[in-house]
Amino acid sequence: MSEINTEITPEITPEITPEIVAEHGLNEEEYARILCALNREPNINELGIFSVMWSEHCSYKSSRRHLATLPTEAPWVICGPGENAGVIDIGDGQTAIFKMESHNHPSFIEPYQGAATGVGGILRDVFTMGARPIANLNALRFGSPDHPKTKHLLAGVVEGIGGYGNCVGIPTIAGQTEFDPAYDGNILVNAMTIGIADADKVFYSAAAGIGNSVVYVGSKTGRDGIHGATMASAEFDDDSDEKRPTVQVGDPFTEKLLIEACLELMAGDSIVAIQDMGAAGLTSSAVEMASKGDVGLELDLDMVPQREEDMTPYEMMLSESQERMLMVLEPGREDEAMAIFRKWDLDFAIIGKVTDTKHLTLLHKGEVVGDIPIGPLVDDAPNYDRPHDVKPAAFAAETPDIPAPNNLGDALAQMIGSHHLSSRRWIWEQYDHQVMGDTVVLPGGDAGVVRIHGTNKALATTTDCTPRYCYADPVEGGKQAVAETWRNISAVGATPLAITNCLNFGNPEKPEIMSQFVGCIQGISEACRALDYPVVSGNVSLYNETNGKAVLPTPAIGGVGLMQDYTKLTTVAFKVDGEAVFIIGKTQGHLTQSIYARDLIGVTTGPAPFVDLVAEKKHSEFVRAQIDQGHLTACHDVSDGGALVALAEMAMAGRIGMDITHDAGHGFWFGEDQGRYIVTTNDAESLVQAAKAANVPLTRLGTTGGDMIASQLVSSLTDVSEQWMPNYMAAP
């Protein structure tokens, strides 16, 4: 490097005015803290760095004190929250590495690129740690089907997810899609990836080794995505479309090359630390690596590969161009690493070194254009205790009357053909869910199942949340979101091991929103502790509101479980005529907050269903034991729509009807009581005896057979279920 002028060079323009500070999302108190941390005025580069590092998206300044209450440890947890992704032990010297993240604001502004780069970012979080990605999932929320933007947003998001994931060659095996007017102005796009790595080849992000080279690899840096993290930490308004330049542009073909190059380099021993350039780009990756390693980094921005001319230090540090990574290499291994990345036709540049200063120092054209102590950017970032008062929504204490339908079968058909419960096949058929050849259970069941290549082991995974429950009662809603993933994984025969989460809420500066957040965290914590189902990674997305209207509280949960032998798994479909059908768990007919009450009757008040965590654990252990012993031929958890909807879904999946012999009212059939499963067996007596011995509630509902269920032809129910979304998307 040429001779360096070590004096800070302030950029003449722009002057740091109160307006400039406000445009960077910083309040007066936060700016005063910056002055104190630097003991001087920042220049524009430093202000931009503080802006993104202190944004909600990067600093978790409104949430991290509450996130600290989540249970994160278990004997099988190798790495919990704090790294790029969580790591759990799955035996035989292997680990599963996974995480879920949001790309909500970008996807609303530019649905294709927003969703595509969301997939790309979460893939990088996983393969950064040494894992080969084996499965993608998602959790999507859109506004009312009647809203003029919904169809456009749905089409763009689905195309973006498929376009990126399919090109990279990672199967999308499960997900969740919901519609509600609360998301009219702010959709939610949450992406999850799972990868597999050898336990002795997991890579972390802490920089180390004074003097070691800091290396940039992947794509060149452009001006796309500048201030993406700050945008993701602010509310929308009527001018949100003007923020389109802050949405990144992805290239899945480059991502595929980056995966292969990184994994090839990781097969050796030249990497000291590695970090994805995600939100806040080069800034966050450099700061996080230095912070975790308790070191400093000196970066020469002239060495950063650039695809546009005359980029400023501000633009290079804040760009969120995709498909980029930052590494620290062992001394003398630079040429070896360069050869690998050049072979894969990717940029490789030594852009700096590790220092003992505990500062982030930026050089540009021989001048120091930024010099910031690492501590204030991370550990000393704002940490707010926002006002909150956790309690159910005001209407939750009401117990409204919810009348019975004139005909159970007609009500069933109406629900099955609605936007709430209709088939999502139109979505998942646009994803390649069988690439790599290890997908065992396709989308549409309780959980996706992917085999661990070359073995009989498999991972079962799902994403879930019921926002209407969380709105009515944040604590019960948080519990239910965790329990639902636990149930879905158990229903295929896998043992649930750990979760990731993506916590989507409105403006935390409003006490009612912060109360929702804290309540949901409390519920998640209670469920994870009771089920021994820790949180190992996650993401918080706040300020999801437009013109003051917040989304429903949506703490999306991604669960992962392990099967030792995937050939024993059970699916939802009825298999043959003449098998006994049972429901496991107590049914008290909880109708408030149910799909039936809200969609058919129009009653939106009343409490969410109670989640009995002791019963959840007991019932799931019984179900898994019965599956492992081969006693169940089908299994499906009871969730949205209640028991009759679950039965109809099993009938449609198997194209076999059912003779219902259990006599009960509409509360039994449409109530959404928790902790229940519907199962089929060809040995009813043995199942009854096993349930009695385990003290598990078991009720016979009838027998499989024929082509009808609840006075409806199974084929007719299938038609109305399968047709809603294609008809909706095809309509002018």
XYZ file of C-alpha atoms in Angstrom:
732
model
C 0.000 0.000 0.000
C 1.065 3.590 -0.607
C 1.948 5.981 2.212
C -1.097 6.681 4.359
C -2.196 9.967 5.852
C -3.482 8.807 9.239
C -5.389 11.987 10.008
C -9.169 11.675 9.538
C -10.132 13.301 6.276
C -13.593 14.828 6.630
C -15.534 14.856 3.393
C -16.389 18.432 2.531
C -19.938 17.486 1.535
C -22.392 16.850 2.891
C -22.174 18.686 6.183
C -23.576 16.663 9.087
C -26.761 18.568 9.854
C -29.706 17.529 12.058
C -31.595 16.771 8.855
C -28.843 14.438 7.635
C -28.783 12.701 11.016
C -32.577 12.211 10.909
C -32.394 10.864 7.344
C -30.045 8.198 8.683
C -32.684 7.013 11.164
C -30.861 8.333 14.228
C -32.514 10.397 16.942
C -30.899 13.243 18.902
C -29.960 11.045 21.850
C -28.321 8.478 19.584
C -26.350 11.155 17.753
C -25.149 12.509 21.087
C -23.902 9.004 21.920
C -21.980 8.951 18.633
C -20.305 12.240 19.511
C -19.334 10.802 22.876
C -18.020 7.555 21.352
C -15.836 9.384 18.826
C -15.111 12.466 20.946
C -15.644 14.461 17.752
C -18.082 14.960 14.895
C -18.386 11.949 12.571
C -17.826 12.307 8.871
C -20.495 11.048 6.468
C -18.891 7.589 6.186
C -18.866 7.131 9.940
C -22.410 8.439 10.282
C -23.575 5.926 7.690
C -21.833 3.096 9.528
C -23.395 4.047 12.865
C -26.755 4.378 11.121
C -26.826 0.818 9.823
C -25.146 -0.800 12.812
C -27.586 0.907 15.199
C -30.631 0.159 13.057
C -33.181 -2.276 14.460
C -32.225 -4.720 11.728
C -28.602 -4.957 12.884
C -28.552 -3.896 16.549
C -31.831 -5.385 17.844
C -31.961 -2.306 20.060
C -35.632 -2.756 20.984
C -35.586 -6.531 21.262
C -32.286 -7.962 22.421
C -32.963 -7.648 26.171
C -36.092 -9.766 25.617
C -34.409 -12.202 23.232
C -31.925 -12.919 26.029
C -34.739 -14.671 27.929
C -35.182 -17.371 25.283
C -33.842 -20.863 26.088
C -30.928 -21.569 23.750
C -29.103 -24.549 25.221
C -29.440 -28.323 25.092
C -26.928 -31.185 24.932
C -27.374 -31.330 21.151
C -26.915 -27.580 20.593
C -23.426 -26.836 19.300
C -23.958 -23.161 18.524
C -26.929 -21.044 19.519
C -27.891 -17.477 18.531
C -25.135 -15.016 17.715
C -23.516 -16.622 14.700
C -24.680 -16.665 11.090
C -26.919 -19.672 11.848
C -27.632 -22.192 14.595
C -25.864 -25.555 14.773
C -27.192 -28.788 16.268
C -25.658 -32.247 16.577
C -27.517 -34.913 14.585
C -25.127 -37.771 15.334
C -22.563 -39.668 13.267
C -20.234 -36.658 13.283
C -22.756 -34.508 11.449
C -24.529 -31.254 12.224
C -27.626 -29.501 10.947
C -27.189 -25.749 10.463
C -30.235 -23.534 9.933
C -31.776 -20.102 10.244
C -34.793 -18.049 9.179
C -34.706 -14.384 8.172
C -37.052 -11.709 6.876
C -37.034 -9.761 3.632
C -40.330 -7.999 4.167
C -39.819 -4.388 3.156
C -37.786 -5.155 0.000
C -40.386 -7.707 -1.110
C -43.223 -5.210 -0.795
C -41.339 -2.635 -2.862
C -39.952 -5.048 -5.475
C -41.471 -8.514 -4.920
C -39.317 -10.549 -7.295
C -35.912 -9.224 -6.247
C -36.958 -8.816 -2.622
C -37.934 -12.463 -2.315
C -35.056 -13.731 -4.466
C -32.403 -11.921 -2.457
C -34.083 -13.083 0.745
C -33.461 -16.654 -0.372
C -29.913 -15.814 -1.423
C -29.130 -14.169 1.895
C -30.352 -17.035 4.040
C -28.455 -19.535 1.874
C -25.253 -17.579 2.537
C -25.902 -17.531 6.281
C -25.887 -21.328 6.201
C -23.057 -22.171 3.804
C -20.905 -19.475 5.457
C -20.694 -21.876 8.392
C -19.457 -24.748 6.256
C -22.776 -26.428 5.513
C -24.031 -27.581 2.153
C -27.632 -26.359 1.941
C -30.124 -29.212 1.499
C -33.530 -27.552 1.925
C -35.299 -24.211 1.732
C -38.578 -23.205 3.387
C -40.590 -20.022 3.603
C -43.373 -18.326 5.545
C -45.386 -15.798 3.525
C -48.121 -13.365 4.497
C -50.092 -11.306 2.010
C -52.975 -8.873 2.274
C -56.604 -9.540 1.456
C -57.135 -11.279 -1.901
C -59.397 -8.327 -2.754
C -56.634 -5.767 -2.310
C -55.403 -4.430 -5.685
C -51.736 -5.178 -4.911
C -52.075 -8.693 -3.498
C -52.078 -10.633 -6.763
C -49.054 -8.728 -8.085
C -47.141 -9.225 -4.838
C -47.996 -12.923 -4.581
C -46.941 -13.592 -8.172
C -43.674 -11.681 -7.807
C -42.684 -13.215 -4.481
C -43.384 -16.782 -5.597
C -41.510 -16.213 -8.847
C -38.583 -14.708 -6.950
C -38.351 -17.586 -4.478
C -38.584 -20.157 -7.251
C -36.303 -18.288 -9.620
C -33.479 -18.059 -7.095
C -33.866 -21.373 -5.275
C -34.390 -23.403 -8.439
C -31.331 -21.907 -10.153
C -29.119 -22.521 -7.143
C -30.361 -26.102 -7.024
C -31.717 -26.278 -3.470
C -35.173 -27.867 -3.007
C -37.959 -25.846 -1.396
C -39.748 -28.501 0.637
C -42.193 -26.741 2.978
C -43.746 -23.417 3.858
C -46.817 -21.469 4.885
C -48.874 -18.877 3.006
C -51.647 -16.798 4.579
C -53.837 -13.863 3.580
C -55.194 -11.176 5.895
C -56.095 -7.507 5.438
C -53.552 -6.655 8.160
C -50.806 -7.296 5.579
C -52.305 -5.101 2.842
C -49.611 -2.469 3.247
C -46.730 -4.623 4.460
C -46.344 -8.227 3.336
C -44.091 -10.667 5.168
C -41.533 -12.782 3.322
C -39.552 -15.025 5.677
C -37.007 -17.468 4.231
C -35.341 -20.436 5.933
C -32.478 -22.720 4.902
C -31.114 -25.935 6.394
C -27.670 -27.321 5.633
C -25.503 -30.256 6.671
C -21.873 -30.030 7.782
C -19.362 -32.315 9.450
C -19.016 -31.445 13.114
C -15.293 -30.802 12.727
C -15.841 -28.484 9.751
C -18.104 -25.791 11.187
C -16.801 -22.275 10.526
C -17.316 -19.187 12.658
C -16.977 -15.444 12.156
C -14.556 -14.250 14.851
C -11.545 -12.601 13.210
C -8.167 -13.528 14.661
C -4.453 -13.283 13.990
C -2.966 -9.788 14.011
C -1.702 -9.050 10.515
C -3.782 -11.760 8.833
C -5.280 -10.870 5.480
C -8.913 -9.791 5.181
C -10.239 -11.100 1.892
C -13.267 -10.136 -0.186
C -14.785 -12.833 -2.444
C -17.817 -13.212 -4.698
C -19.461 -10.540 -6.838
C -18.371 -6.962 -7.353
C -19.832 -4.144 -5.260
C -22.410 -1.859 -6.833
C -24.779 0.811 -5.633
C -27.764 -1.506 -5.129
C -29.143 -1.986 -1.652
C -27.570 1.082 -0.061
C -29.386 1.748 3.213
C -31.340 -1.508 2.937
C -30.888 -2.218 6.650
C -32.060 1.262 7.572
C -35.102 0.944 5.294
C -35.943 -2.368 6.941
C -35.990 -0.546 10.277
C -38.587 2.080 9.375
C -42.308 2.234 8.749
C -43.783 2.498 5.263
C -45.971 5.301 3.989
C -47.618 6.214 0.690
C -44.230 7.008 -0.845
C -42.677 3.608 -0.135
C -42.384 2.725 -3.823
C -39.758 5.468 -4.095
C -37.462 3.251 -1.991
C -37.015 0.785 -4.864
C -33.288 1.708 -5.279
C -32.638 0.296 -1.788
C -33.686 -3.205 -2.927
C -30.806 -5.497 -3.806
C -30.501 -7.418 -7.073
C -29.598 -11.091 -6.883
C -27.785 -13.482 -9.228
C -28.479 -17.130 -8.309
C -25.924 -18.457 -10.782
C -23.166 -16.522 -9.017
C -24.508 -17.766 -5.679
C -24.143 -21.361 -6.877
C -20.528 -20.704 -7.826
C -19.940 -19.047 -4.463
C -21.335 -22.061 -2.607
C -19.042 -24.447 -4.443
C -15.971 -22.223 -4.105
C -16.494 -21.681 -0.378
C -17.081 -25.368 0.313
C -13.961 -26.273 -1.687
C -11.861 -23.834 0.330
C -13.485 -25.048 3.554
C -12.309 -28.575 2.819
C -8.836 -27.325 3.737
C -7.585 -25.395 6.740
C -6.893 -21.926 5.412
C -9.941 -20.068 6.777
C -9.651 -18.348 10.155
C -13.058 -16.636 9.998
C -15.802 -16.080 7.457
C -18.878 -13.860 7.341
C -21.629 -13.258 4.817
C -22.077 -9.683 3.594
C -25.782 -9.440 4.325
C -27.685 -6.484 5.746
C -25.364 -3.443 5.852
C -22.944 -5.274 3.549
C -19.242 -4.727 4.096
C -19.941 -2.661 7.220
C -21.763 -5.327 9.215
C -19.526 -8.181 8.102
C -16.356 -6.320 9.047
C -17.723 -4.994 12.343
C -19.161 -8.364 13.417
C -15.941 -10.230 12.619
C -13.864 -7.688 14.544
C -16.268 -7.599 17.485
C -16.455 -11.359 17.903
C -12.683 -11.642 17.665
C -12.036 -8.615 19.925
C -9.696 -7.178 17.305
C -9.641 -4.346 14.801
C -9.789 -4.344 11.003
C -8.106 -1.998 8.574
C -9.719 -1.931 5.130
C -8.315 -0.311 1.982
C -11.436 0.484 -0.004
C -9.422 1.038 -3.188
C -9.013 -2.748 -3.260
C -12.750 -3.529 -3.121
C -13.912 -4.990 -6.470
C -16.378 -2.476 -7.909
C -18.774 -2.780 -10.823
C -19.543 0.947 -10.985
C -17.215 3.894 -11.413
C -16.315 6.514 -8.817
C -17.946 4.766 -5.884
C -17.454 6.637 -2.629
C -16.375 5.035 0.652
C -19.918 5.637 1.922
C -21.399 3.699 -1.003
C -18.919 0.833 -0.737
C -19.416 0.384 2.990
C -23.222 0.530 2.863
C -23.901 -1.285 -0.403
C -25.895 -4.499 -0.025
C -24.874 -5.988 -3.358
C -25.467 -9.713 -3.217
C -23.305 -12.849 -3.384
C -20.361 -11.461 -1.397
C -18.361 -12.823 1.541
C -15.592 -11.579 3.833
C -12.856 -13.885 5.124
C -9.775 -13.857 7.305
C -7.149 -16.292 6.033
C -4.212 -18.059 7.618
C -0.888 -16.397 6.756
C 0.521 -17.467 3.408
C -2.691 -19.135 2.181
C -3.863 -16.244 0.015
C -2.637 -17.673 -3.289
C -4.274 -21.023 -2.605
C -7.592 -19.346 -1.869
C -7.290 -17.032 -4.843
C -6.781 -19.968 -7.197
C -10.009 -21.583 -6.008
C -12.138 -18.462 -6.415
C -10.615 -17.586 -9.759
C -11.325 -21.143 -10.927
C -14.990 -20.547 -10.105
C -14.856 -17.207 -11.961
C -15.409 -15.131 -8.823
C -13.731 -11.971 -7.608
C -11.010 -12.354 -4.988
C -9.234 -9.401 -3.398
C -7.134 -8.795 -0.311
C -8.736 -5.629 1.022
C -7.198 -5.279 4.450
C -5.715 -6.850 7.546
C -6.515 -7.724 11.146
C -5.143 -5.183 13.644
C -4.824 -4.866 17.406
C -6.520 -1.437 17.481
C -10.099 -2.643 18.143
C -11.098 -0.015 15.594
C -12.596 -0.210 12.130
C -10.223 1.877 10.047
C -11.089 2.781 6.456
C -8.580 3.930 3.869
C -9.398 5.471 0.494
C -6.959 7.028 -1.962
C -4.254 7.133 0.660
C -6.379 8.862 3.289
C -8.116 7.676 6.436
C -11.823 8.214 5.718
C -13.177 6.478 8.799
C -11.905 5.401 12.195
C -14.453 4.015 14.638
C -13.965 1.986 17.829
C -15.722 -1.356 17.463
C -17.314 -1.396 20.923
C -19.807 1.439 20.404
C -20.945 -0.131 17.139
C -21.918 -3.448 18.739
C -21.783 -4.044 22.482
C -22.479 -0.419 23.377
C -25.210 0.100 20.795
C -28.530 1.433 22.138
C -30.493 -1.114 24.143
C -33.988 0.152 24.823
C -36.517 -1.070 27.346
C -39.602 0.049 25.453
C -42.823 0.527 27.461
C -45.068 -2.539 27.417
C -47.855 -4.188 29.379
C -48.384 -7.801 28.393
C -52.021 -8.814 28.361
C -54.530 -10.332 25.950
C -56.315 -8.060 23.506
C -59.260 -6.222 25.047
C -61.788 -8.405 23.258
C -60.198 -11.705 24.325
C -62.282 -11.936 27.495
C -65.500 -11.970 25.491
C -67.257 -15.286 24.908
C -69.461 -14.636 21.892
C -72.070 -17.105 20.736
C -70.951 -18.967 17.622
C -73.947 -20.736 16.076
C -73.891 -24.053 14.260
C -74.083 -24.183 10.458
C -77.191 -25.414 8.714
C -75.158 -28.288 7.296
C -71.723 -29.496 8.430
C -70.757 -30.712 4.973
C -71.653 -27.448 3.263
C -69.704 -25.497 5.868
C -66.743 -27.820 5.321
C -66.814 -27.261 1.563
C -66.993 -23.509 2.026
C -63.966 -23.545 4.341
C -61.923 -25.907 2.186
C -62.499 -23.684 -0.838
C -61.622 -20.423 0.913
C -58.387 -18.447 0.659
C -57.609 -19.506 4.239
C -57.570 -23.273 3.717
C -57.425 -23.970 -0.032
C -54.495 -25.850 -1.546
C -51.217 -23.976 -2.032
C -50.200 -26.287 -4.880
C -50.107 -23.357 -7.339
C -47.290 -21.944 -5.201
C -45.173 -24.951 -4.432
C -45.321 -26.429 -7.919
C -43.308 -23.401 -9.040
C -40.503 -24.485 -6.731
C -38.152 -27.332 -7.532
C -38.760 -29.495 -4.471
C -36.978 -32.635 -5.687
C -33.638 -31.342 -6.952
C -30.706 -33.191 -5.313
C -32.908 -36.313 -5.132
C -33.240 -36.484 -1.342
C -36.705 -35.005 -0.756
C -38.793 -37.691 0.924
C -42.032 -35.823 1.691
C -43.194 -33.179 -0.756
C -44.818 -29.857 0.202
C -48.429 -30.075 1.284
C -48.044 -32.348 4.310
C -47.431 -31.569 7.963
C -43.660 -31.271 7.534
C -41.197 -31.485 4.703
C -38.749 -34.365 5.008
C -35.328 -34.468 3.360
C -32.966 -37.413 3.583
C -29.384 -36.902 4.671
C -27.637 -38.047 1.538
C -26.352 -41.591 1.553
C -28.060 -42.515 4.832
C -31.467 -43.531 6.172
C -31.483 -40.471 8.437
C -33.667 -37.531 7.527
C -34.561 -34.075 8.769
C -38.205 -33.073 9.144
C -38.913 -29.366 9.033
C -41.779 -26.895 8.976
C -42.638 -23.225 9.423
C -45.685 -22.090 11.350
C -47.481 -19.334 13.230
C -51.124 -18.353 13.816
C -51.096 -14.536 13.956
C -54.774 -14.196 14.920
C -54.005 -16.139 18.107
C -51.004 -13.891 18.801
C -53.149 -10.792 18.422
C -55.852 -12.094 20.741
C -53.367 -13.366 23.347
C -49.638 -12.877 22.659
C -48.493 -15.386 25.289
C -50.783 -18.203 24.147
C -50.086 -17.297 20.526
C -46.335 -17.541 21.092
C -46.754 -20.900 22.785
C -48.984 -22.169 19.986
C -46.559 -21.157 17.220
C -43.835 -23.299 18.802
C -46.213 -26.159 19.630
C -47.567 -26.241 16.080
C -44.104 -26.872 14.607
C -43.487 -29.467 17.328
C -46.720 -31.224 16.322
C -46.044 -31.065 12.598
C -42.621 -32.643 13.029
C -43.944 -35.287 15.406
C -46.779 -36.141 13.001
C -44.323 -37.526 10.440
C -42.446 -39.489 13.121
C -39.437 -37.225 13.697
C -38.096 -36.028 17.042
C -38.182 -32.199 17.252
C -34.767 -30.814 18.227
C -34.632 -27.032 17.882
C -36.199 -23.962 16.343
C -35.261 -20.806 14.534
C -37.607 -17.837 14.439
C -38.471 -14.718 12.482
C -40.289 -12.252 14.732
C -42.388 -9.866 12.635
C -44.081 -6.974 14.452
C -45.063 -3.337 14.010
C -43.523 -0.201 15.510
C -41.896 -1.088 18.866
C -42.139 2.531 20.007
C -45.881 1.931 20.456
C -46.563 0.237 23.818
C -49.295 -1.990 22.371
C -46.868 -3.353 19.735
C -44.062 -3.834 22.240
C -46.528 -5.649 24.499
C -47.326 -8.035 21.650
C -43.624 -8.668 21.128
C -42.797 -9.268 24.783
C -45.869 -11.478 25.246
C -45.006 -13.634 22.253
C -41.412 -13.981 23.492
C -42.782 -15.110 26.850
C -44.981 -17.710 25.178
C -42.170 -18.949 22.942
C -39.880 -19.258 25.955
C -42.454 -21.220 27.962
C -43.071 -23.621 25.093
C -39.394 -24.151 24.281
C -38.571 -24.875 27.915
C -41.488 -27.247 28.436
C -40.750 -29.143 25.218
C -36.945 -29.066 25.522
C -36.908 -27.443 22.108
C -34.367 -24.583 22.196
C -34.001 -21.533 19.972
C -30.692 -21.677 18.085
C -31.014 -18.802 15.618
C -33.431 -16.173 14.412
C -34.236 -12.696 13.236
C -36.360 -9.751 14.369
C -38.253 -7.591 11.886
C -39.924 -4.532 13.396
C -41.674 -1.465 11.979
C -43.845 -3.644 9.756
C -46.581 -1.104 9.315
C -47.814 1.415 6.790
C -49.385 4.756 7.637
C -49.600 3.676 11.258
C -51.364 0.351 10.618
C -49.324 -2.595 11.886
C -49.323 -6.173 10.676
C -50.657 -8.823 13.019
C -47.992 -10.005 15.489
C -46.346 -12.790 13.511
C -43.584 -14.698 15.325
C -42.912 -17.248 12.591
C -41.252 -20.411 13.899
C -39.118 -22.797 11.874
C -38.710 -26.203 13.488
C -36.221 -28.984 12.726
C -36.428 -32.610 13.836
C -34.498 -35.808 13.213
C -35.581 -39.221 11.958
C -33.151 -42.090 12.362
C -34.925 -44.101 9.655
C -37.023 -42.183 7.155
C -38.620 -45.399 5.860
C -40.752 -45.431 9.025
C -42.304 -42.012 8.416
C -46.056 -41.453 8.281
C -47.917 -39.084 5.962
C -51.351 -37.436 6.129
C -53.080 -39.450 3.399
C -55.662 -42.145 4.124
C -54.077 -45.298 2.709
C -56.793 -47.965 2.249
C -60.448 -48.610 2.978
C -61.480 -50.162 6.265
C -58.971 -48.573 8.656
C -60.006 -47.134 12.008
C -59.764 -43.356 12.425
C -59.049 -41.862 15.860
C -58.424 -38.434 17.320
C -55.742 -38.109 19.996
C -56.207 -35.387 22.617
C -59.120 -33.660 24.305
C -61.661 -31.667 22.318
C -63.614 -29.064 24.224
C -64.877 -27.215 21.170
C -62.837 -23.993 21.298
C -64.411 -21.947 18.507
C -63.296 -18.381 19.202
C -60.472 -17.280 16.899
C -61.167 -20.338 14.714
C -61.402 -20.174 10.921
C -65.027 -21.265 11.236
C -65.937 -18.434 13.614
C -64.064 -15.753 11.723
C -64.674 -16.765 8.111
C -68.140 -18.297 8.156
C -69.808 -16.561 11.104
C -67.908 -13.267 11.098
C -67.024 -13.380 14.810
C -63.490 -12.109 15.365
C -63.586 -11.602 19.140
C -62.869 -14.029 21.944
C -59.784 -15.737 23.392
C -57.242 -17.825 21.557
C -57.170 -21.548 22.414
C -55.154 -22.542 25.467
C -51.959 -24.519 24.879
C -51.388 -27.272 27.453
C -47.664 -27.877 27.062
C -47.656 -30.962 29.272
C -50.309 -32.520 27.050
C -48.449 -31.422 23.914
C -45.332 -33.270 24.969
C -47.189 -36.344 26.184
C -49.351 -36.692 23.087
C -46.464 -36.199 20.679
C -44.299 -38.764 22.449
C -47.162 -41.237 22.150
C -47.646 -40.478 18.455
C -43.939 -40.823 17.673
C -43.740 -44.131 19.531
C -46.709 -45.499 17.614
C -45.211 -44.402 14.300
C -41.836 -45.902 15.182
C -43.519 -49.204 16.034
C -45.426 -49.198 12.746
C -48.875 -48.993 14.360
C -50.105 -45.901 12.471
C -50.820 -45.781 8.759
C -51.564 -42.046 8.602
C -51.179 -39.091 10.940
C -52.157 -35.426 10.741
C -52.147 -32.746 13.402
C -55.352 -30.770 13.967
C -54.890 -27.035 13.403
C -56.641 -24.398 11.265
C -60.265 -25.355 10.659
C -60.445 -28.059 13.295
C -60.936 -31.821 13.167
C -63.322 -32.002 10.204
C -60.965 -29.982 8.017
C -58.065 -32.233 9.065
C -60.108 -35.307 8.138
C -61.005 -33.790 4.776
C -57.333 -33.042 4.088
C -56.433 -36.663 4.844
C -59.261 -37.877 2.603
C -58.249 -35.585 -0.263
C -54.585 -36.595 0.040
C -55.498 -40.288 -0.156
C -58.513 -39.932 -2.472
C -60.438 -42.093 -0.031
C -63.567 -41.126 1.862
C -64.630 -41.859 5.411
C -67.678 -43.039 7.299
C -67.922 -40.732 10.329
C -69.589 -42.511 13.228
C -68.728 -40.152 16.085
C -71.712 -38.004 17.023
C -70.711 -34.469 18.006
C -71.638 -30.828 17.463
C -69.982 -28.124 15.414
C -67.670 -27.201 18.301
C -66.076 -30.627 18.138
C -65.681 -30.583 14.360
C -64.569 -26.965 13.825
C -63.055 -26.042 17.195
C -59.320 -25.429 17.215
C -58.355 -27.026 20.531
C -54.607 -27.647 20.642
C -52.453 -30.727 21.158
C -54.471 -33.057 18.905
C -53.694 -35.522 16.122
C -55.860 -37.618 13.830
C -54.465 -41.059 13.080
C -55.444 -44.197 11.209
C -54.545 -47.761 12.062
C -55.214 -51.288 10.887
C -55.041 -52.540 14.481
C -57.530 -50.497 16.467
C -57.468 -52.708 19.536
C -53.711 -52.381 19.986
C -53.877 -48.603 19.624
C -56.668 -48.343 22.177
C -54.713 -50.426 24.659
C -51.532 -48.413 24.110
C -53.384 -45.129 24.626
C -54.976 -46.431 27.796
C -51.585 -47.514 29.135
C -50.090 -44.107 28.342
C -53.129 -42.266 29.705
C -53.586 -40.457 26.388
C -57.128 -39.387 25.353
C -58.295 -41.332 22.296
C -61.667 -41.124 20.527
C -62.802 -43.209 17.571
C -64.196 -41.056 14.750
C -65.047 -43.663 12.147
C -63.623 -45.812 9.356
C -61.924 -45.009 6.063
C -63.696 -46.002 2.858
C -65.931 -44.886 0.038
C -65.797 -41.587 -1.782
C -67.673 -39.304 0.643
C -66.899 -37.418 3.826
C -69.465 -35.391 5.785
C -71.964 -35.682 2.893
C -69.417 -34.278 0.433
C -67.710 -36.084 -2.417
C -63.973 -36.183 -1.755
C -63.384 -35.358 -5.421
C -65.618 -32.281 -5.139
C -63.746 -31.056 -2.064
C -60.494 -31.605 -3.913
C -61.724 -29.551 -6.844
C -62.766 -26.556 -4.748
C -59.548 -26.752 -2.742
C -57.263 -26.993 -5.757
C -59.098 -24.417 -7.879
C -59.199 -21.381 -5.596
C -55.659 -20.127 -6.101
C -55.292 -20.865 -9.848
C -58.654 -19.208 -10.469
C -57.671 -16.227 -8.343
C -54.356 -15.754 -10.142
C -55.937 -16.227 -13.597
C -58.746 -13.744 -13.021
C -58.304 -10.317 -14.655
